[in-house]
Coordinates of C-alpha atoms in Angstrom, one line a residue:
Chain A
M1 CA 0.0 0.0 0.0
D2 CA 3.0 2.3 0.5
R3 CA 3.5 2.5 -3.3
F4 CA 0.4 4.6 -3.7
S5 CA 0.7 8.4 -3.8
W6 CA -1.9 11.2 -3.8
C7 CA -2.8 12.7 -7.1
D8 CA -5.3 15.2 -8.5
G9 CA -6.9 12.7 -10.8
G10 CA -5.7 14.5 -13.9
L11 CA -3.9 12.6 -16.7
Y12 CA -0.4 13.0 -18.1
P13 CA -0.1 14.4 -21.6
D14 CA 0.3 11.0 -23.2
E15 CA -1.8 9.2 -20.8
S16 CA -5.3 8.0 -21.6
R17 CA -8.1 6.4 -19.7
V18 CA -8.7 2.7 -20.4
V19 CA -11.5 1.5 -18.1
E20 CA -13.4 2.5 -15.0
K21 CA -15.2 0.4 -12.4
S22 CA -17.2 1.6 -9.5
G23 CA -17.8 -0.1 -6.1
V24 CA -14.2 -1.0 -5.6
A25 CA -12.4 -1.3 -2.3
V26 CA -8.6 -1.4 -1.7
Y27 CA -7.0 -3.8 0.7
D28 CA -3.5 -3.4 2.0
G29 CA -2.5 -7.0 1.8
Q30 CA -5.0 -8.8 4.0
D31 CA -6.0 -5.7 5.9
K32 CA -8.9 -3.3 5.2
T33 CA -8.1 0.3 4.5
A34 CA -10.0 3.6 4.6
F35 CA -10.4 3.3 0.8
T36 CA -13.6 1.2 0.8
N37 CA -16.0 2.6 -1.7
G38 CA -14.6 4.2 -4.8
I39 CA -14.0 4.0 -8.5
A40 CA -11.0 2.1 -9.8
I41 CA -9.6 3.8 -12.9
L42 CA -7.2 2.1 -15.2
T43 CA -5.1 4.3 -17.4
T44 CA -2.3 3.5 -19.8
H45 CA 0.2 4.6 -17.1
R46 CA -1.4 4.2 -13.7
L47 CA -4.0 2.5 -11.6
M48 CA -6.0 5.2 -9.8
W49 CA -8.7 5.0 -7.2
R50 CA -11.1 7.8 -6.4
D51 CA -13.4 8.0 -3.5
Q52 CA -17.1 7.9 -4.5
K53 CA -18.2 10.6 -2.1
N54 CA -15.1 12.8 -1.7
R55 CA -14.1 13.2 -5.3
N56 CA -10.9 15.0 -4.4
C57 CA -9.5 12.0 -2.6
V58 CA -7.6 10.2 -5.4
I59 CA -4.7 7.9 -5.0
S60 CA -2.6 6.4 -7.8
L61 CA -0.2 3.6 -8.4
P62 CA 2.2 3.6 -11.4
L63 CA 1.7 0.4 -13.4
S64 CA 5.5 0.0 -13.5
N65 CA 5.2 -0.9 -9.8
I66 CA 3.1 -4.0 -10.5
S67 CA 5.0 -7.2 -10.8
S68 CA 2.1 -9.6 -11.3
L69 CA -1.6 -10.1 -11.0
D70 CA -3.8 -12.8 -9.5
E71 CA -7.5 -13.4 -9.4
Q72 CA -9.4 -14.4 -6.2
P73 CA -12.9 -15.7 -7.0
S74 CA -15.9 -14.6 -5.0
G75 CA -16.9 -16.6 -2.1
F76 CA -20.2 -17.0 -0.1
T77 CA -19.8 -13.6 1.7
K78 CA -16.8 -12.3 -0.1
S79 CA -16.7 -10.4 -3.3
A80 CA -14.3 -11.2 -6.1
K81 CA -10.8 -9.7 -5.8
I82 CA -7.8 -9.0 -7.9
I83 CA -4.5 -9.5 -6.1
V84 CA -1.9 -7.0 -7.3
H85 CA 1.7 -8.0 -6.5
L86 CA 4.0 -5.0 -6.2
T87 CA 7.7 -4.4 -6.8
P88 CA 9.7 -3.0 -3.9
A89 CA 8.9 0.6 -3.1
V90 CA 11.1 3.2 -4.8
P91 CA 12.6 5.8 -2.4
G92 CA 11.7 9.4 -3.0
R93 CA 8.2 8.8 -4.4
P94 CA 5.7 11.6 -3.9
P95 CA 3.7 11.6 -0.7
G96 CA 1.0 9.0 -0.4
P97 CA -1.6 7.8 2.1
V98 CA 0.6 5.2 3.7
T99 CA 4.3 5.8 4.5
Y100 CA 5.1 2.2 5.2
S101 CA 3.5 -1.1 4.7
C102 CA 4.7 -4.6 5.4
H103 CA 2.7 -6.1 2.6
N104 CA 4.0 -6.6 -0.9
F105 CA 0.6 -6.7 -2.5
I106 CA -2.7 -5.0 -2.4
R107 CA -6.1 -6.4 -3.3
L108 CA -8.9 -4.8 -5.2
S109 CA -12.3 -5.9 -4.1
F110 CA -15.1 -5.7 -6.7
R111 CA -18.4 -5.4 -5.0
E112 CA -20.3 -4.7 -8.1
L113 CA -18.6 -7.4 -10.2
G114 CA -16.6 -6.8 -13.4
Q115 CA -13.3 -7.9 -11.9
R116 CA -12.6 -10.2 -14.8
E117 CA -12.9 -7.6 -17.4
F118 CA -10.8 -5.2 -15.3
L119 CA -8.1 -7.8 -14.8
Q120 CA -8.0 -8.4 -18.5
Y121 CA -7.4 -4.7 -19.2
M122 CA -4.8 -4.4 -16.5
K123 CA -2.8 -7.3 -18.0
E124 CA -3.0 -5.8 -21.4
E125 CA -1.8 -2.4 -20.2
I126 CA 1.0 -3.8 -18.2
Q127 CA 2.1 -5.8 -21.2
K128 CA 2.0 -2.7 -23.5
K129 CA 4.1 -0.6 -21.2
K130 CA 3.0 2.7 -22.5
W131 CA 4.7 4.6 -19.7
E132 CA 8.0 3.5 -21.0
A133 CA 7.3 4.6 -24.5
E134 CA 6.3 8.0 -23.1
T135 CA 9.6 8.6 -21.4
A136 CA 11.7 7.3 -24.3
P137 CA 11.1 10.1 -26.8
I138 CA 12.0 12.8 -24.3
P139 CA 15.8 12.8 -24.5
S140 CA 18.2 13.4 -21.7
A141 CA 18.3 17.1 -22.6
S142 CA 15.1 17.8 -20.8
N143 CA 15.6 15.2 -18.1
S144 CA 15.2 17.9 -15.5
G145 CA 12.5 19.6 -17.4
G146 CA 10.6 16.3 -18.0
S147 CA 10.5 15.4 -14.4
S148 CA 9.7 18.9 -13.3
N149 CA 6.9 18.8 -15.9
L150 CA 5.5 15.7 -14.3
L151 CA 6.2 16.3 -10.7
P152 CA 4.0 19.4 -10.0
R153 CA 1.1 17.5 -11.4
Q154 CA 1.5 14.8 -8.8
R155 CA 1.7 17.4 -6.1
A156 CA -1.7 17.9 -4.6
G157 CA -3.2 21.0 -3.1
I158 CA -2.7 24.7 -3.6
M159 CA 1.1 24.5 -3.3
G160 CA 1.2 22.2 -6.2
I161 CA -0.9 24.5 -8.4
E162 CA 1.1 27.6 -7.4
R163 CA 4.3 25.9 -8.2
S164 CA 3.2 24.7 -11.6
I165 CA 2.0 28.3 -12.4
Q166 CA 5.4 29.6 -11.3
Q167 CA 7.1 27.1 -13.5
R168 CA 5.1 28.1 -16.5
N169 CA 5.7 31.8 -15.9
K170 CA 9.4 31.2 -15.8
E171 CA 9.4 29.3 -19.0
T172 CA 7.3 32.0 -20.8
N173 CA 9.8 34.6 -19.6
K174 CA 12.7 32.6 -20.9
N175 CA 10.9 32.2 -24.3
I176 CA 10.2 35.9 -24.6
S177 CA 13.7 37.0 -23.8
Q178 CA 15.0 34.5 -26.3
A179 CA 12.7 35.7 -29.0
F180 CA 13.8 39.3 -28.4
Q181 CA 17.4 38.4 -28.5
D182 CA 16.8 37.2 -32.0
L183 CA 15.1 40.4 -32.9
R184 CA 18.0 42.4 -31.6
N185 CA 20.4 40.6 -33.8
L186 CA 18.1 41.2 -36.7
M187 CA 18.0 44.9 -36.0
E188 CA 21.8 45.2 -35.8
K189 CA 22.0 43.4 -39.2
A190 CA 19.3 45.7 -40.6
K191 CA 21.3 48.8 -39.6
E192 CA 24.2 47.4 -41.5
M193 CA 22.1 46.7 -44.5
V194 CA 20.8 50.3 -44.5
T195 CA 24.2 51.8 -44.2
L196 CA 25.4 49.5 -47.0
S197 CA 22.6 50.7 -49.3
K198 CA 23.4 54.3 -48.3
T199 CA 27.0 53.9 -49.3
I200 CA 26.0 52.3 -52.6
A201 CA 23.6 55.2 -53.2
T202 CA 26.4 57.8 -52.7
K203 CA 28.8 55.8 -54.8
I204 CA 26.4 55.9 -57.7
K205 CA 26.1 59.7 -57.2
D206 CA 29.8 60.1 -57.2
K207 CA 30.6 57.8 -60.1
Q208 CA 27.8 59.0 -62.3
G209 CA 30.2 59.6 -65.1
E210 CA 32.2 56.4 -64.8
I211 CA 29.5 53.8 -65.1
T212 CA 27.2 53.8 -68.1
E213 CA 23.7 55.1 -67.7
D214 CA 22.3 51.7 -68.2
E215 CA 24.1 50.3 -65.2
T216 CA 23.0 53.1 -63.1
V217 CA 19.4 52.6 -64.0
K218 CA 19.7 48.9 -63.2
F219 CA 21.4 49.6 -59.9
K220 CA 18.8 52.1 -58.9
S221 CA 16.0 49.7 -59.7
Y222 CA 17.7 47.1 -57.5
L223 CA 17.9 49.6 -54.7
L224 CA 14.3 50.4 -55.2
S225 CA 13.2 46.9 -54.8
M226 CA 15.6 46.4 -51.9
G227 CA 14.1 49.2 -50.0
I228 CA 14.1 52.9 -49.2
P229 CA 17.6 54.0 -48.3
N230 CA 16.7 57.0 -46.2
P231 CA 13.1 56.5 -45.0
V232 CA 11.3 59.6 -43.7
T233 CA 10.8 59.0 -40.0
K234 CA 9.4 61.1 -37.2
E235 CA 12.9 61.2 -35.7
T236 CA 14.4 62.7 -38.8
H237 CA 11.6 65.0 -39.9
G238 CA 9.7 65.8 -36.8
T239 CA 6.0 65.4 -36.2
G240 CA 3.0 67.1 -37.7
D241 CA 2.6 68.5 -41.2
K242 CA 6.3 68.5 -42.1
Y243 CA 6.5 64.8 -41.5
Y244 CA 3.4 64.0 -43.5
S245 CA 4.4 66.2 -46.5
E246 CA 7.9 64.6 -46.6
L247 CA 6.3 61.2 -46.3
A248 CA 3.9 62.0 -49.2
K249 CA 6.9 63.0 -51.3
E250 CA 8.7 59.8 -50.5
L251 CA 5.6 57.7 -51.3
S252 CA 5.0 59.4 -54.6
S253 CA 8.7 59.0 -55.6
V254 CA 8.8 55.3 -54.7
L255 CA 5.4 54.3 -56.0
A256 CA 4.9 56.4 -59.1
K257 CA 6.6 53.9 -61.3
Q258 CA 5.0 50.8 -59.7
I259 CA 1.5 52.3 -60.0
Q260 CA 2.1 53.2 -63.6
E261 CA 3.0 49.6 -64.2
T262 CA 0.0 48.2 -62.5
G263 CA -2.5 50.1 -64.7
G264 CA -2.4 53.5 -63.0
M265 CA -4.1 52.5 -59.8
M266 CA -3.3 50.7 -56.6
T267 CA -5.5 50.0 -53.6
L268 CA -4.4 51.7 -50.4
T269 CA -3.9 48.3 -48.8
D270 CA -1.4 47.3 -51.4
V271 CA 0.3 50.6 -51.0
Y272 CA 0.6 50.1 -47.3
C273 CA 2.1 46.6 -47.8
R274 CA 4.6 47.7 -50.5
V275 CA 5.7 50.8 -48.7
N276 CA 6.3 49.0 -45.4
R277 CA 8.1 46.3 -47.1
A278 CA 10.4 48.8 -48.8
R279 CA 10.9 50.7 -45.6
G280 CA 12.0 47.6 -43.7
M281 CA 12.5 48.6 -40.1
E282 CA 10.8 52.0 -40.0
L283 CA 7.3 50.8 -40.4
L284 CA 4.4 53.2 -41.1
S285 CA 1.1 53.2 -39.3
P286 CA -2.0 53.1 -41.5
E287 CA -3.0 56.5 -40.2
D288 CA 0.3 58.1 -41.1
L289 CA 0.0 56.7 -44.6
L290 CA -3.5 57.9 -45.0
H291 CA -2.5 61.4 -43.8
A292 CA 0.4 61.5 -46.2
C293 CA -1.8 60.4 -49.1
Q294 CA -4.4 63.1 -48.3
L295 CA -1.7 65.7 -48.7
M296 CA -0.7 64.6 -52.1
E297 CA -3.1 66.8 -54.0
M298 CA -2.0 69.9 -52.1
L299 CA 1.6 69.2 -52.8
R300 CA 0.9 68.7 -56.5
L301 CA 2.5 65.3 -56.6
P302 CA 1.9 63.0 -59.5
L303 CA -0.2 60.6 -57.4
R304 CA -3.6 61.2 -56.0
L305 CA -5.7 59.5 -53.3
R306 CA -9.1 58.6 -54.5
T307 CA -12.0 57.1 -52.6
F308 CA -14.7 55.4 -54.7
D309 CA -18.4 55.5 -53.8
S310 CA -18.1 52.0 -52.3
G311 CA -15.5 53.3 -49.9
V312 CA -12.5 51.6 -51.6
S313 CA -9.5 53.9 -51.4
V314 CA -6.8 53.9 -54.1
L315 CA -3.7 55.8 -55.1
Q316 CA -3.8 56.6 -58.7
T317 CA -1.6 58.5 -61.1
Q318 CA -2.7 62.0 -61.9
S319 CA -2.8 61.1 -65.6
Q320 CA -5.5 58.5 -64.8
N321 CA -8.6 60.5 -65.3
E322 CA -12.1 59.3 -65.3
E323 CA -12.9 59.8 -68.9
E324 CA -10.0 57.7 -70.0
I325 CA -11.0 54.9 -67.8
V326 CA -14.6 55.1 -69.0
T327 CA -13.7 55.0 -72.7
Q328 CA -11.1 52.3 -72.1
T329 CA -13.5 50.1 -70.2
S330 CA -16.5 50.6 -72.4
Q331 CA -14.3 49.9 -75.5
L332 CA -13.0 46.8 -73.9
V333 CA -16.5 45.5 -73.1
Q334 CA -17.6 46.3 -76.6
D335 CA -14.7 44.4 -78.1
K336 CA -14.6 41.4 -75.8
G337 CA -18.2 41.0 -75.0
P338 CA -20.1 41.2 -71.7
M339 CA -17.9 40.6 -68.7
T340 CA -18.0 40.4 -64.9
A341 CA -15.6 42.3 -62.6
E342 CA -13.6 39.1 -62.2
Q343 CA -13.1 38.7 -65.9
L344 CA -12.1 42.3 -66.3
A345 CA -9.7 41.9 -63.4
Q346 CA -8.1 38.9 -65.1
R347 CA -7.8 40.7 -68.4
L348 CA -6.2 43.8 -67.0
G349 CA -4.2 42.2 -64.2
L350 CA -6.0 44.3 -61.6
P351 CA -7.5 43.5 -58.2
V352 CA -11.1 42.6 -58.5
V353 CA -12.2 45.5 -56.3
L354 CA -10.6 47.9 -58.7
A355 CA -12.0 46.2 -61.8
R356 CA -15.4 46.4 -60.1
E357 CA -14.9 50.1 -59.4
R358 CA -13.9 50.7 -63.0
L359 CA -17.1 49.0 -64.3
L360 CA -19.3 50.9 -61.8
L361 CA -17.7 54.1 -62.7
T362 CA -18.3 53.4 -66.4
E363 CA -21.8 52.5 -65.7
K364 CA -22.4 55.6 -63.7
L365 CA -21.3 57.7 -66.7
G366 CA -23.5 55.7 -69.0
G367 CA -20.9 53.6 -70.8
L368 CA -22.2 50.3 -69.6
C369 CA -25.3 48.7 -68.3
R370 CA -25.8 45.8 -66.0
D371 CA -27.3 42.3 -66.1
E372 CA -27.9 41.1 -62.6
T373 CA -28.7 37.4 -62.1
I374 CA -28.1 34.7 -59.5
E375 CA -24.9 33.9 -61.4
G376 CA -23.6 37.4 -60.7
L377 CA -23.3 40.9 -62.0
K378 CA -22.3 41.1 -65.7
F379 CA -21.8 44.3 -67.6
Y380 CA -22.9 44.9 -71.2
P381 CA -22.3 47.7 -73.6
N382 CA -24.9 50.3 -73.0
L383 CA -27.1 49.6 -76.0
F384 CA -29.9 51.5 -74.4
L385 CA -28.1 54.7 -75.1
T386 CA -26.2 53.8 -78.2
Q387 CA -28.9 51.9 -80.1
A388 CA -32.0 53.9 -81.1
Chain B
M1 CA -51.9 35.0 -85.3
V2 CA -48.7 36.5 -86.6
D3 CA -45.7 36.2 -84.3
F4 CA -45.1 39.2 -82.2
D5 CA -42.1 41.2 -83.4
W6 CA -40.0 41.5 -80.3
P7 CA -37.9 44.6 -80.0
W8 CA -34.1 44.2 -79.8
Q9 CA -34.1 45.0 -76.1
Y10 CA -36.1 41.9 -75.4
K11 CA -33.1 39.8 -76.5
F12 CA -30.7 42.0 -74.5
P13 CA -30.1 40.6 -71.0
P14 CA -29.6 43.9 -69.1
F15 CA -33.1 44.8 -70.2
F16 CA -34.4 42.6 -67.3
T17 CA -32.4 44.4 -64.6
I18 CA -33.4 47.8 -63.4
Q19 CA -30.5 50.0 -64.4
P20 CA -29.1 52.2 -61.7
N21 CA -27.9 54.8 -64.1
I22 CA -30.8 57.3 -64.4
E23 CA -30.3 58.1 -68.1
T24 CA -30.0 54.4 -69.0
F25 CA -33.0 53.7 -66.8
K26 CA -35.2 56.2 -68.6
K27 CA -34.4 54.6 -71.9
Q28 CA -35.0 51.2 -70.4
L29 CA -38.4 52.2 -68.9
E30 CA -39.5 53.8 -72.1
A31 CA -38.7 50.6 -74.0
W32 CA -40.6 48.5 -71.4
C33 CA -43.6 50.8 -71.6
S34 CA -43.9 50.6 -75.4
L35 CA -43.2 46.8 -75.3
V36 CA -46.0 46.2 -72.9
L37 CA -48.4 48.3 -74.9
D38 CA -47.3 46.8 -78.2
Y39 CA -47.6 43.3 -76.9
Q40 CA -51.0 43.9 -75.4
R41 CA -52.2 45.3 -78.7
H42 CA -50.8 42.3 -80.5
I43 CA -52.6 39.8 -78.4
K44 CA -55.6 42.1 -78.2
Q45 CA -55.8 42.0 -74.4
Y46 CA -57.0 44.9 -72.3
T47 CA -56.6 43.5 -68.9
L48 CA -53.4 42.4 -67.4
D49 CA -53.2 40.3 -64.2
V50 CA -49.9 41.0 -62.5
T51 CA -49.4 37.6 -61.0
E52 CA -50.1 35.9 -64.3
A53 CA -48.0 38.4 -66.3
Q54 CA -45.0 37.6 -64.2
N55 CA -44.7 34.3 -65.9
S56 CA -46.0 35.3 -69.3
E57 CA -43.5 35.6 -72.2
L58 CA -43.9 39.4 -71.9
F59 CA -41.9 39.6 -68.7
Y60 CA -40.1 36.2 -68.8
N61 CA -37.8 35.5 -71.7
K62 CA -37.3 31.8 -71.5
Q63 CA -34.6 31.7 -74.1
L64 CA -32.4 34.1 -72.1
N65 CA -33.6 32.7 -68.8
R66 CA -34.2 36.3 -67.7
R67 CA -37.4 37.7 -66.0
L68 CA -38.4 41.1 -64.9
S69 CA -38.8 41.1 -61.1
L70 CA -42.2 41.8 -59.6
E71 CA -40.8 45.0 -58.2
A72 CA -39.6 46.1 -61.6
I73 CA -43.0 45.1 -63.2
Y74 CA -44.7 47.5 -60.9
V75 CA -42.2 50.2 -61.8
V76 CA -43.1 49.7 -65.4
L77 CA -46.9 49.6 -64.7
D78 CA -46.8 52.6 -62.5
E79 CA -45.0 54.5 -65.2
L80 CA -47.8 53.4 -67.7
K81 CA -50.3 54.6 -65.2
R82 CA -48.5 58.0 -64.9
R83 CA -48.7 58.3 -68.7
G84 CA -52.4 57.5 -68.7
N85 CA -52.1 54.1 -70.4
L86 CA -53.1 52.1 -67.5
E87 CA -55.8 52.0 -64.8
W88 CA -55.7 49.8 -61.8
K89 CA -58.8 47.7 -61.4
D90 CA -58.4 47.4 -57.6
K91 CA -56.6 49.0 -54.8
S92 CA -54.3 46.1 -54.2
K93 CA -52.9 46.5 -57.7
K94 CA -53.5 42.9 -58.7
S95 CA -54.8 43.6 -62.2
C96 CA -55.2 46.5 -64.4
T97 CA -56.7 47.8 -67.7
L98 CA -54.2 48.8 -70.3
I99 CA -55.3 51.6 -72.5
W100 CA -53.1 51.4 -75.5
R101 CA -55.5 53.5 -77.4
T102 CA -57.4 56.3 -75.8
P103 CA -61.2 56.2 -75.7
A104 CA -61.3 59.2 -78.0
E105 CA -59.1 57.4 -80.6
W106 CA -61.3 54.4 -80.4
G107 CA -64.3 56.5 -80.8
K108 CA -62.9 58.0 -83.9
I109 CA -62.2 54.6 -85.4
I110 CA -65.7 53.4 -84.7
Y111 CA -67.2 56.6 -86.0
N112 CA -65.3 56.3 -89.2
W113 CA -66.5 52.8 -89.7
I114 CA -70.0 53.8 -89.1
C115 CA -69.7 56.6 -91.6
S116 CA -68.2 54.3 -94.2
R117 CA -71.1 52.0 -93.8
A118 CA -73.6 54.8 -93.9
M119 CA -75.1 53.7 -90.6
N120 CA -75.5 57.2 -89.3
N121 CA -78.8 57.9 -87.5
T122 CA -79.2 54.2 -86.8
V123 CA -79.2 52.5 -83.4
C124 CA -76.7 49.7 -82.7
T125 CA -76.4 47.6 -79.7
L126 CA -73.0 47.4 -78.0
F127 CA -72.9 43.7 -78.8
E128 CA -73.3 44.4 -82.5
L129 CA -70.4 46.7 -82.4
S130 CA -67.9 44.6 -80.6
D131 CA -69.0 41.1 -81.5
G132 CA -71.3 41.5 -84.4
E133 CA -70.6 39.8 -87.7
D134 CA -70.4 43.1 -89.5
S135 CA -67.6 44.4 -87.4
E136 CA -65.5 41.3 -87.9
G137 CA -62.0 42.2 -89.1
Q138 CA -62.3 45.7 -87.6
E139 CA -59.8 46.7 -85.0
F140 CA -62.4 47.3 -82.4
H141 CA -63.8 43.9 -82.8
G142 CA -63.7 42.2 -79.5
L143 CA -63.1 45.4 -77.7
D144 CA -63.5 45.3 -74.0
K145 CA -67.0 46.5 -73.0
E146 CA -65.7 49.0 -70.6
I147 CA -63.4 50.6 -73.1
L148 CA -66.1 50.6 -75.7
I149 CA -68.5 52.5 -73.4
R150 CA -65.8 55.0 -72.8
A151 CA -65.2 55.4 -76.4
L152 CA -68.8 56.0 -77.1
K153 CA -69.1 58.4 -74.2
S154 CA -66.3 60.4 -75.7
L155 CA -68.1 60.4 -79.1
E156 CA -71.2 61.5 -77.2
S157 CA -69.4 64.5 -75.7
E158 CA -68.3 65.5 -79.2
G159 CA -72.0 65.3 -80.3
K160 CA -71.4 62.5 -82.7
A161 CA -73.4 59.8 -80.9
E162 CA -75.9 59.3 -78.2
F163 CA -75.5 56.6 -75.6
M164 CA -78.7 55.0 -74.6
V165 CA -79.8 52.5 -72.0
F166 CA -83.2 50.8 -72.2
D167 CA -84.4 47.8 -70.4
G168 CA -81.0 47.0 -69.1
S169 CA -79.5 46.7 -72.5
E170 CA -77.3 49.4 -74.0
G171 CA -77.3 50.9 -77.4
V172 CA -75.9 53.8 -79.3
K173 CA -77.2 56.1 -81.9
F174 CA -74.8 57.7 -84.3
F175 CA -75.4 61.0 -85.9

């Protein structure tokens, strides 16, 4: 009986419940114990017993402590029993209900029958030795960690819970500091990268004559895709309007070409992603970006912020005026036949939202008309206006 | 009966969706109004039951698998009402009378026919006019009684006819 220890009834991570039987009493050898009416629970790792009335009273016995099993059939006044022979007690086990016992076996008395089935399961589990498989994959590296993971679980009471919480806190702290260490390394590297790109930029300026124009252009385009060498930040340009106007200039110089390439229009979400990717470490907040874009018109930059009726915001090149879009789109629909926003998006390589906006704009100005069905919204050339 | 000559819009899918663009919508509505009137004239029907019409070929183009929604049908009918080409028969707007020719126009046609047959100063029953053998082949043959009465009333106000009621049957005397 001294091999038993107190536990909270919870399972280990790899452990699973096998079978339960109520109306079971535990005998220490031949002697009766206080554990007379409870539920015997067999798991892959342990034999547990829980008091039927006081559910917090749970004792457990590792299956590794069992050497052999015997069956004792029921008699006239006796219920059937399983005799569990135990290996010698291991010193240093967690506290249990009995500190010392002279018996080398315990008996489980089944008052509500079912001992045969239970015995069968016990034999199977002891043969499978799942508890060994569980400890094997955890290598020696976390030997201390492994045992400290398991031990607090076996500790009962508030102390046990507190200690496990403490343990968890410690580990989280360690993880966080580790993660930040990585980030610090990255930041140091990033600084190097930025200085590197700066030096390259100045080199290009100095050697303008020596390398051919072609190479310079190529080099510059590399730099552009690499990032923004001197990003406008609040540190360098202060806060308020000055910052935003500088930011607007930066945005328009970086994005003008890209927007031109993507059909003269880019959603603000895309702008946000691209700019932040180019800026690398000095990330922009969405608000700052929006403020900067709103200033573009005032600063007479080649880009403009535009909000469609549907609420979609885009940056577009100044040259992209409405009439052009309308004529382009209606011409396209006339040539290629009726199309949905998705089809137009595919044809022009635009995001669907923008394609949709184009169609709606064209419709608004009378270039197209719509056919709305369950299959979706399709746009047709506006024959109502063009055909008599 | 000769097949109805559908306008090009009828084969144009956007025709069956109310257009949000106001200019486009005006053209669309106009096309619908004339289609409804033309179609009704073609099948010589004066009343239109909205529920039935929903599934008739007028509002449901089976080939295109497009139909005008009930909501849109009411938009068209209300526009016709505004133009004076339609009158609701009941308050719930379930069925209506389509007036694709005004009573005065009808009256004129009838009067011309009477003159051509030299039936002035004779009395005809309404039945003779709308269902009689003599009027067969005439446009007003089979004319709705209600509209016929209105047409005759309009002639009466012009002094070209006199509408009479005797013993529950109605007749008209042309001058």
